[in-house]
Amino acid sequence: MLLACNRPAPTTQPATPRVVDFQPGIRIDYRVPQVEIDGEVILREGALELFAYAKSPTPKEHESIILLRCSPEAIYQALGLIGLTPGKPPRYFPDTKKTRPATGDAVDVFVRYEKNGRTIEESACDWMFDVKRKSPMHRTHWIFTGSERMDDGSFAANIEGTVVTVVDFPSSLLCLPTPHTDADAELWLKANTTAVPPIKTTVALILRSHDLAP
């Protein structure tokens, strides 16, 4: 008869962290799941081509509300780790005069920041104003298009900083489900000044699957 003291002790596996630092400035919260990216407010007035821009060789600070200081390709990888699948950005082909629509998983975009000692989370849409409708942007999701590759194989969003766009770029990491031109005379959104917190406000850009929406 074996004595109880001879029985092997039960083993326990270490718990997987609920929130992990994926890369500098990028976290994955597996409880939701969602990707969180550190950023700051850089624009409160003016026409927009992007909602969130990552610092890159192509300057777009003058047309984006939020500045990120991480690699768009790292955001791409983090989105894959929470189970999202990229598709392709929209693109017009002049030879055939055909347009390829955006494809990929649907993603909701939020911003989280501190205000008067409280944590606020708001839809990115609320921070933008539809010029023609004369009202805040209609709430919608974005498409995880995943950017394209340059001729040399480099990740296009890393060159142009196009993380969350509101007009069509072949380099868009996340673009809107409906097409919008980047012609300056036809830009349809501007910053919703009254909704955007002060310049240099620290924010977290929140990206999560649209399938999780209530």
PDB file of C-alpha atoms in Angstrom:
ATOM      1  CA  MET A   1       0.000   0.000   0.000  1.00  0.00           C
ATOM      2  CA  LEU A   2       1.384   3.374  -1.043  1.00  0.00           C
ATOM      3  CA  LEU A   3       1.581   6.072   1.559  1.00  0.00           C
ATOM      4  CA  ALA A   4       0.001   9.419   0.766  1.00  0.00           C
ATOM      5  CA  CYS A   5       3.356  11.099   1.175  1.00  0.00           C
ATOM      6  CA  ASN A   6       4.683   9.088  -1.786  1.00  0.00           C
ATOM      7  CA  ARG A   7       2.101  10.475  -4.208  1.00  0.00           C
ATOM      8  CA  PRO A   8       3.425  13.053  -6.668  1.00  0.00           C
ATOM      9  CA  ALA A   9       2.422  16.594  -5.825  1.00  0.00           C
ATOM     10  CA  PRO A  10      -0.120  18.115  -8.224  1.00  0.00           C
ATOM     11  CA  THR A  11       1.377  20.577 -10.678  1.00  0.00           C
ATOM     12  CA  THR A  12      -0.164  23.914 -11.608  1.00  0.00           C
ATOM     13  CA  GLN A  13       0.455  25.802 -14.801  1.00  0.00           C
ATOM     14  CA  PRO A  14       1.227  29.531 -14.496  1.00  0.00           C
ATOM     15  CA  ALA A  15      -1.746  31.664 -15.500  1.00  0.00           C
ATOM     16  CA  THR A  16      -1.505  33.383 -18.843  1.00  0.00           C
ATOM     17  CA  PRO A  17      -1.357  37.158 -18.326  1.00  0.00           C
ATOM     18  CA  ARG A  18      -4.629  38.844 -19.231  1.00  0.00           C
ATOM     19  CA  VAL A  19      -2.900  41.960 -20.528  1.00  0.00           C
ATOM     20  CA  VAL A  20       0.490  41.586 -22.193  1.00  0.00           C
ATOM     21  CA  ASP A  21       2.964  44.080 -23.609  1.00  0.00           C
ATOM     22  CA  PHE A  22       3.318  42.985 -27.218  1.00  0.00           C
ATOM     23  CA  GLN A  23       5.784  45.663 -28.346  1.00  0.00           C
ATOM     24  CA  PRO A  24       6.625  49.121 -26.987  1.00  0.00           C
ATOM     25  CA  GLY A  25       3.413  51.144 -27.012  1.00  0.00           C
ATOM     26  CA  ILE A  26       1.225  48.157 -27.963  1.00  0.00           C
ATOM     27  CA  ARG A  27      -0.676  45.913 -25.538  1.00  0.00           C
ATOM     28  CA  ILE A  28      -3.005  42.969 -26.056  1.00  0.00           C
ATOM     29  CA  ASP A  29      -5.868  42.529 -23.598  1.00  0.00           C
ATOM     30  CA  TYR A  30      -6.866  38.902 -24.040  1.00  0.00           C
ATOM     31  CA  ARG A  31      -9.835  39.313 -21.708  1.00  0.00           C
ATOM     32  CA  VAL A  32     -11.827  41.122 -24.419  1.00  0.00           C
ATOM     33  CA  PRO A  33      -9.792  40.524 -26.656  1.00  0.00           C
ATOM     34  CA  GLN A  34      -8.524  43.861 -27.988  1.00  0.00           C
ATOM     35  CA  VAL A  35      -5.361  45.674 -29.066  1.00  0.00           C
ATOM     36  CA  GLU A  36      -4.413  48.907 -27.261  1.00  0.00           C
ATOM     37  CA  ILE A  37      -1.940  51.384 -28.774  1.00  0.00           C
ATOM     38  CA  ASP A  38      -0.482  54.409 -26.985  1.00  0.00           C
ATOM     39  CA  GLY A  39      -0.943  57.737 -28.754  1.00  0.00           C
ATOM     40  CA  GLU A  40      -1.615  61.417 -28.338  1.00  0.00           C
ATOM     41  CA  VAL A  41      -3.979  64.033 -29.739  1.00  0.00           C
ATOM     42  CA  ILE A  42      -2.232  66.206 -32.355  1.00  0.00           C
ATOM     43  CA  LEU A  43      -5.135  67.880 -34.184  1.00  0.00           C
ATOM     44  CA  ARG A  44      -8.507  69.347 -33.176  1.00  0.00           C
ATOM     45  CA  GLU A  45      -9.395  71.396 -36.275  1.00  0.00           C
ATOM     46  CA  GLY A  46      -9.174  70.767 -40.001  1.00  0.00           C
ATOM     47  CA  ALA A  47      -9.973  68.291 -42.773  1.00  0.00           C
ATOM     48  CA  LEU A  48      -9.030  64.643 -42.267  1.00  0.00           C
ATOM     49  CA  GLU A  49      -7.584  61.791 -44.281  1.00  0.00           C
ATOM     50  CA  LEU A  50      -6.853  59.646 -41.232  1.00  0.00           C
ATOM     51  CA  PHE A  51      -8.047  59.196 -37.697  1.00  0.00           C
ATOM     52  CA  ALA A  52      -4.800  57.624 -36.457  1.00  0.00           C
ATOM     53  CA  TYR A  53      -1.394  58.088 -38.068  1.00  0.00           C
ATOM     54  CA  ALA A  54       1.853  56.331 -37.122  1.00  0.00           C
ATOM     55  CA  LYS A  55       5.021  58.420 -37.392  1.00  0.00           C
ATOM     56  CA  SER A  56       6.594  57.555 -40.752  1.00  0.00           C
ATOM     57  CA  PRO A  57       8.676  58.947 -43.635  1.00  0.00           C
ATOM     58  CA  THR A  58       5.443  60.314 -45.169  1.00  0.00           C
ATOM     59  CA  PRO A  59       4.224  63.273 -43.060  1.00  0.00           C
ATOM     60  CA  LYS A  60       0.483  63.242 -42.391  1.00  0.00           C
ATOM     61  CA  GLU A  61       0.304  64.926 -38.997  1.00  0.00           C
ATOM     62  CA  HIS A  62      -1.700  67.795 -40.540  1.00  0.00           C
ATOM     63  CA  GLU A  63      -4.625  65.493 -41.447  1.00  0.00           C
ATOM     64  CA  SER A  64      -4.883  63.055 -38.525  1.00  0.00           C
ATOM     65  CA  ILE A  65      -6.311  63.466 -35.018  1.00  0.00           C
ATOM     66  CA  ILE A  66      -4.088  60.906 -33.264  1.00  0.00           C
ATOM     67  CA  LEU A  67      -0.359  60.290 -33.567  1.00  0.00           C
ATOM     68  CA  LEU A  68       1.069  56.840 -32.779  1.00  0.00           C
ATOM     69  CA  ARG A  69       4.761  56.091 -32.354  1.00  0.00           C
ATOM     70  CA  CYS A  70       4.832  52.405 -33.174  1.00  0.00           C
ATOM     71  CA  SER A  71       5.146  50.321 -36.294  1.00  0.00           C
ATOM     72  CA  PRO A  72       1.903  49.745 -38.263  1.00  0.00           C
ATOM     73  CA  GLU A  73       3.236  46.281 -39.065  1.00  0.00           C
ATOM     74  CA  ALA A  74       3.397  45.523 -35.335  1.00  0.00           C
ATOM     75  CA  ILE A  75      -0.267  46.560 -35.034  1.00  0.00           C
ATOM     76  CA  TYR A  76      -1.016  44.231 -37.957  1.00  0.00           C
ATOM     77  CA  GLN A  77       0.644  41.375 -36.085  1.00  0.00           C
ATOM     78  CA  ALA A  78      -1.185  42.165 -32.838  1.00  0.00           C
ATOM     79  CA  LEU A  79      -4.551  42.149 -34.596  1.00  0.00           C
ATOM     80  CA  GLY A  80      -3.725  38.712 -35.946  1.00  0.00           C
ATOM     81  CA  LEU A  81      -3.003  37.494 -32.416  1.00  0.00           C
ATOM     82  CA  ILE A  82      -6.556  38.352 -31.312  1.00  0.00           C
ATOM     83  CA  GLY A  83      -7.951  36.319 -34.186  1.00  0.00           C
ATOM     84  CA  LEU A  84      -8.596  38.960 -36.845  1.00  0.00           C
ATOM     85  CA  THR A  85      -7.921  38.168 -40.496  1.00  0.00           C
ATOM     86  CA  PRO A  86      -6.707  40.841 -42.948  1.00  0.00           C
ATOM     87  CA  GLY A  87      -8.042  41.237 -46.470  1.00  0.00           C
ATOM     88  CA  LYS A  88      -7.035  43.780 -49.103  1.00  0.00           C
ATOM     89  CA  PRO A  89      -7.290  47.600 -49.236  1.00  0.00           C
ATOM     90  CA  PRO A  90      -9.564  49.238 -51.815  1.00  0.00           C
ATOM     91  CA  ARG A  91      -7.843  50.015 -55.076  1.00  0.00           C
ATOM     92  CA  TYR A  92      -8.709  51.534 -58.435  1.00  0.00           C
ATOM     93  CA  PHE A  93      -7.143  49.962 -61.513  1.00  0.00           C
ATOM     94  CA  PRO A  94      -6.939  52.578 -64.304  1.00  0.00           C
ATOM     95  CA  ASP A  95      -6.191  49.999 -67.006  1.00  0.00           C
ATOM     96  CA  THR A  96      -9.503  48.212 -66.470  1.00  0.00           C
ATOM     97  CA  LYS A  97     -11.350  51.142 -64.828  1.00  0.00           C
ATOM     98  CA  LYS A  98     -12.450  48.774 -62.109  1.00  0.00           C
ATOM     99  CA  THR A  99     -12.362  49.263 -58.363  1.00  0.00           C
ATOM    100  CA  ARG A 100     -11.497  46.532 -55.886  1.00  0.00           C
ATOM    101  CA  PRO A 101     -13.575  46.954 -52.711  1.00  0.00           C
ATOM    102  CA  ALA A 102     -12.025  46.687 -49.266  1.00  0.00           C
ATOM    103  CA  THR A 103     -12.025  43.224 -47.730  1.00  0.00           C
ATOM    104  CA  GLY A 104     -11.114  41.865 -44.299  1.00  0.00           C
ATOM    105  CA  ASP A 105     -12.569  41.426 -40.829  1.00  0.00           C
ATOM    106  CA  ALA A 106     -14.671  44.219 -39.311  1.00  0.00           C
ATOM    107  CA  VAL A 107     -13.013  46.189 -36.488  1.00  0.00           C
ATOM    108  CA  ASP A 108     -14.446  48.742 -34.059  1.00  0.00           C
ATOM    109  CA  VAL A 109     -12.217  51.711 -33.192  1.00  0.00           C
ATOM    110  CA  PHE A 110     -12.377  53.504 -29.831  1.00  0.00           C
ATOM    111  CA  VAL A 111     -10.253  55.941 -27.864  1.00  0.00           C
ATOM    112  CA  ARG A 112      -9.665  55.827 -24.118  1.00  0.00           C
ATOM    113  CA  TYR A 113      -8.331  58.727 -22.067  1.00  0.00           C
ATOM    114  CA  GLU A 114      -8.529  60.350 -18.653  1.00  0.00           C
ATOM    115  CA  LYS A 115     -10.847  63.305 -18.026  1.00  0.00           C
ATOM    116  CA  ASN A 116     -11.377  64.925 -14.634  1.00  0.00           C
ATOM    117  CA  GLY A 117     -10.111  61.813 -12.865  1.00  0.00           C
ATOM    118  CA  ARG A 118     -12.376  59.463 -14.851  1.00  0.00           C
ATOM    119  CA  THR A 119     -11.519  56.982 -17.594  1.00  0.00           C
ATOM    120  CA  ILE A 120     -13.485  57.790 -20.751  1.00  0.00           C
ATOM    121  CA  GLU A 121     -13.900  55.462 -23.746  1.00  0.00           C
ATOM    122  CA  GLU A 122     -15.504  56.886 -26.883  1.00  0.00           C
ATOM    123  CA  SER A 123     -16.064  55.824 -30.474  1.00  0.00           C
ATOM    124  CA  ALA A 124     -13.552  57.256 -32.937  1.00  0.00           C
ATOM    125  CA  CYS A 125     -16.556  58.300 -35.037  1.00  0.00           C
ATOM    126  CA  ASP A 126     -17.643  60.783 -32.356  1.00  0.00           C
ATOM    127  CA  TRP A 127     -14.385  62.719 -32.807  1.00  0.00           C
ATOM    128  CA  MET A 128     -15.094  63.402 -36.493  1.00  0.00           C
ATOM    129  CA  PHE A 129     -17.654  65.622 -38.209  1.00  0.00           C
ATOM    130  CA  ASP A 130     -19.412  64.884 -41.513  1.00  0.00           C
ATOM    131  CA  VAL A 131     -19.186  68.119 -43.528  1.00  0.00           C
ATOM    132  CA  LYS A 132     -22.147  67.412 -45.822  1.00  0.00           C
ATOM    133  CA  ARG A 133     -24.454  66.037 -43.141  1.00  0.00           C
ATOM    134  CA  LYS A 134     -23.388  68.774 -40.715  1.00  0.00           C
ATOM    135  CA  SER A 135     -23.339  66.339 -37.841  1.00  0.00           C
ATOM    136  CA  PRO A 136     -20.901  63.937 -36.134  1.00  0.00           C
ATOM    137  CA  MET A 137     -19.808  61.041 -38.303  1.00  0.00           C
ATOM    138  CA  HIS A 138     -22.309  58.197 -38.496  1.00  0.00           C
ATOM    139  CA  ARG A 139     -21.060  55.373 -36.297  1.00  0.00           C
ATOM    140  CA  THR A 140     -19.554  52.525 -38.252  1.00  0.00           C
ATOM    141  CA  HIS A 141     -16.808  49.910 -38.141  1.00  0.00           C
ATOM    142  CA  TRP A 142     -13.545  49.758 -40.094  1.00  0.00           C
ATOM    143  CA  ILE A 143     -12.169  46.946 -42.270  1.00  0.00           C
ATOM    144  CA  PHE A 144      -8.878  45.201 -41.425  1.00  0.00           C
ATOM    145  CA  THR A 145      -7.495  45.497 -44.945  1.00  0.00           C
ATOM    146  CA  GLY A 146      -3.927  44.879 -43.821  1.00  0.00           C
ATOM    147  CA  SER A 147      -2.102  47.311 -46.155  1.00  0.00           C
ATOM    148  CA  GLU A 148      -0.208  46.292 -49.280  1.00  0.00           C
ATOM    149  CA  ARG A 149       3.461  45.563 -49.927  1.00  0.00           C
ATOM    150  CA  MET A 150       5.712  47.917 -51.871  1.00  0.00           C
ATOM    151  CA  ASP A 151       7.617  46.679 -54.932  1.00  0.00           C
ATOM    152  CA  ASP A 152      10.617  45.975 -52.701  1.00  0.00           C
ATOM    153  CA  GLY A 153       8.472  43.921 -50.310  1.00  0.00           C
ATOM    154  CA  SER A 154       8.294  46.530 -47.542  1.00  0.00           C
ATOM    155  CA  PHE A 155       5.039  47.031 -45.642  1.00  0.00           C
ATOM    156  CA  ALA A 156       3.337  50.044 -47.250  1.00  0.00           C
ATOM    157  CA  ALA A 157       1.689  51.299 -44.037  1.00  0.00           C
ATOM    158  CA  ASN A 158       5.142  51.563 -42.438  1.00  0.00           C
ATOM    159  CA  ILE A 159       6.115  54.026 -45.175  1.00  0.00           C
ATOM    160  CA  GLU A 160       2.915  56.097 -45.118  1.00  0.00           C
ATOM    161  CA  GLY A 161       1.781  55.703 -41.493  1.00  0.00           C
ATOM    162  CA  THR A 162      -1.774  54.877 -42.578  1.00  0.00           C
ATOM    163  CA  VAL A 163      -3.189  53.010 -39.565  1.00  0.00           C
ATOM    164  CA  VAL A 164      -6.847  54.118 -39.295  1.00  0.00           C
ATOM    165  CA  THR A 165      -7.881  55.980 -42.444  1.00  0.00           C
ATOM    166  CA  VAL A 166     -11.070  57.788 -43.481  1.00  0.00           C
ATOM    167  CA  VAL A 167     -10.221  58.056 -47.200  1.00  0.00           C
ATOM    168  CA  ASP A 168      -8.928  55.318 -49.477  1.00  0.00           C
ATOM    169  CA  PHE A 169      -5.229  54.430 -49.503  1.00  0.00           C
ATOM    170  CA  PRO A 170      -3.714  51.197 -50.884  1.00  0.00           C
ATOM    171  CA  SER A 171      -1.533  51.338 -47.770  1.00  0.00           C
ATOM    172  CA  SER A 172      -4.442  51.488 -45.280  1.00  0.00           C
ATOM    173  CA  LEU A 173      -4.181  49.103 -42.350  1.00  0.00           C
ATOM    174  CA  LEU A 174      -7.799  49.826 -41.379  1.00  0.00           C
ATOM    175  CA  CYS A 175     -10.159  51.584 -43.783  1.00  0.00           C
ATOM    176  CA  LEU A 176     -13.860  52.355 -43.907  1.00  0.00           C
ATOM    177  CA  PRO A 177     -16.284  49.870 -45.513  1.00  0.00           C
ATOM    178  CA  THR A 178     -17.493  52.516 -48.002  1.00  0.00           C
ATOM    179  CA  PRO A 179     -15.201  54.252 -50.550  1.00  0.00           C
ATOM    180  CA  HIS A 180     -14.044  57.848 -50.033  1.00  0.00           C
ATOM    181  CA  THR A 181     -11.700  59.822 -52.285  1.00  0.00           C
ATOM    182  CA  ASP A 182      -8.531  61.469 -50.993  1.00  0.00           C
ATOM    183  CA  ALA A 183      -9.006  64.491 -53.306  1.00  0.00           C
ATOM    184  CA  ASP A 184      -8.511  67.579 -51.137  1.00  0.00           C
ATOM    185  CA  ALA A 185     -11.564  69.333 -52.557  1.00  0.00           C
ATOM    186  CA  GLU A 186     -13.789  66.402 -51.624  1.00  0.00           C
ATOM    187  CA  LEU A 187     -12.611  65.481 -48.125  1.00  0.00           C
ATOM    188  CA  TRP A 188     -15.801  64.605 -46.288  1.00  0.00           C
ATOM    189  CA  LEU A 189     -14.686  64.681 -42.660  1.00  0.00           C
ATOM    190  CA  LYS A 190     -13.127  67.213 -40.357  1.00  0.00           C
ATOM    191  CA  ALA A 191     -12.193  67.084 -36.689  1.00  0.00           C
ATOM    192  CA  ASN A 192     -15.178  67.432 -34.368  1.00  0.00           C
ATOM    193  CA  THR A 193     -13.434  70.067 -32.283  1.00  0.00           C
ATOM    194  CA  THR A 194     -15.884  70.129 -29.381  1.00  0.00           C
ATOM    195  CA  ALA A 195     -15.513  66.362 -28.879  1.00  0.00           C
ATOM    196  CA  VAL A 196     -11.719  66.066 -29.175  1.00  0.00           C
ATOM    197  CA  PRO A 197      -9.708  66.582 -25.960  1.00  0.00           C
ATOM    198  CA  PRO A 198      -6.840  69.099 -25.831  1.00  0.00           C
ATOM    199  CA  ILE A 199      -3.708  68.759 -27.942  1.00  0.00           C
ATOM    200  CA  LYS A 200      -1.085  66.436 -26.364  1.00  0.00           C
ATOM    201  CA  THR A 201      -3.733  64.500 -24.413  1.00  0.00           C
ATOM    202  CA  THR A 202      -2.457  60.950 -23.934  1.00  0.00           C
ATOM    203  CA  VAL A 203      -4.861  58.366 -25.338  1.00  0.00           C
ATOM    204  CA  ALA A 204      -5.079  54.654 -26.020  1.00  0.00           C
ATOM    205  CA  LEU A 205      -6.348  53.649 -29.450  1.00  0.00           C
ATOM    206  CA  ILE A 206      -8.560  50.581 -28.912  1.00  0.00           C
ATOM    207  CA  LEU A 207      -9.108  48.031 -31.706  1.00  0.00           C
ATOM    208  CA  ARG A 208     -11.493  45.105 -31.230  1.00  0.00           C
ATOM    209  CA  SER A 209     -13.556  42.792 -33.384  1.00  0.00           C
ATOM    210  CA  HIS A 210     -16.885  44.262 -34.509  1.00  0.00           C
ATOM    211  CA  ASP A 211     -18.381  40.850 -33.738  1.00  0.00           C
ATOM    212  CA  LEU A 212     -18.054  41.719 -30.041  1.00  0.00           C
ATOM    213  CA  ALA A 213     -20.365  44.729 -30.375  1.00  0.00           C
ATOM    214  CA  PRO A 214     -23.547  44.409 -28.280  1.00  0.00           C
TER     215      PRO A 214
END
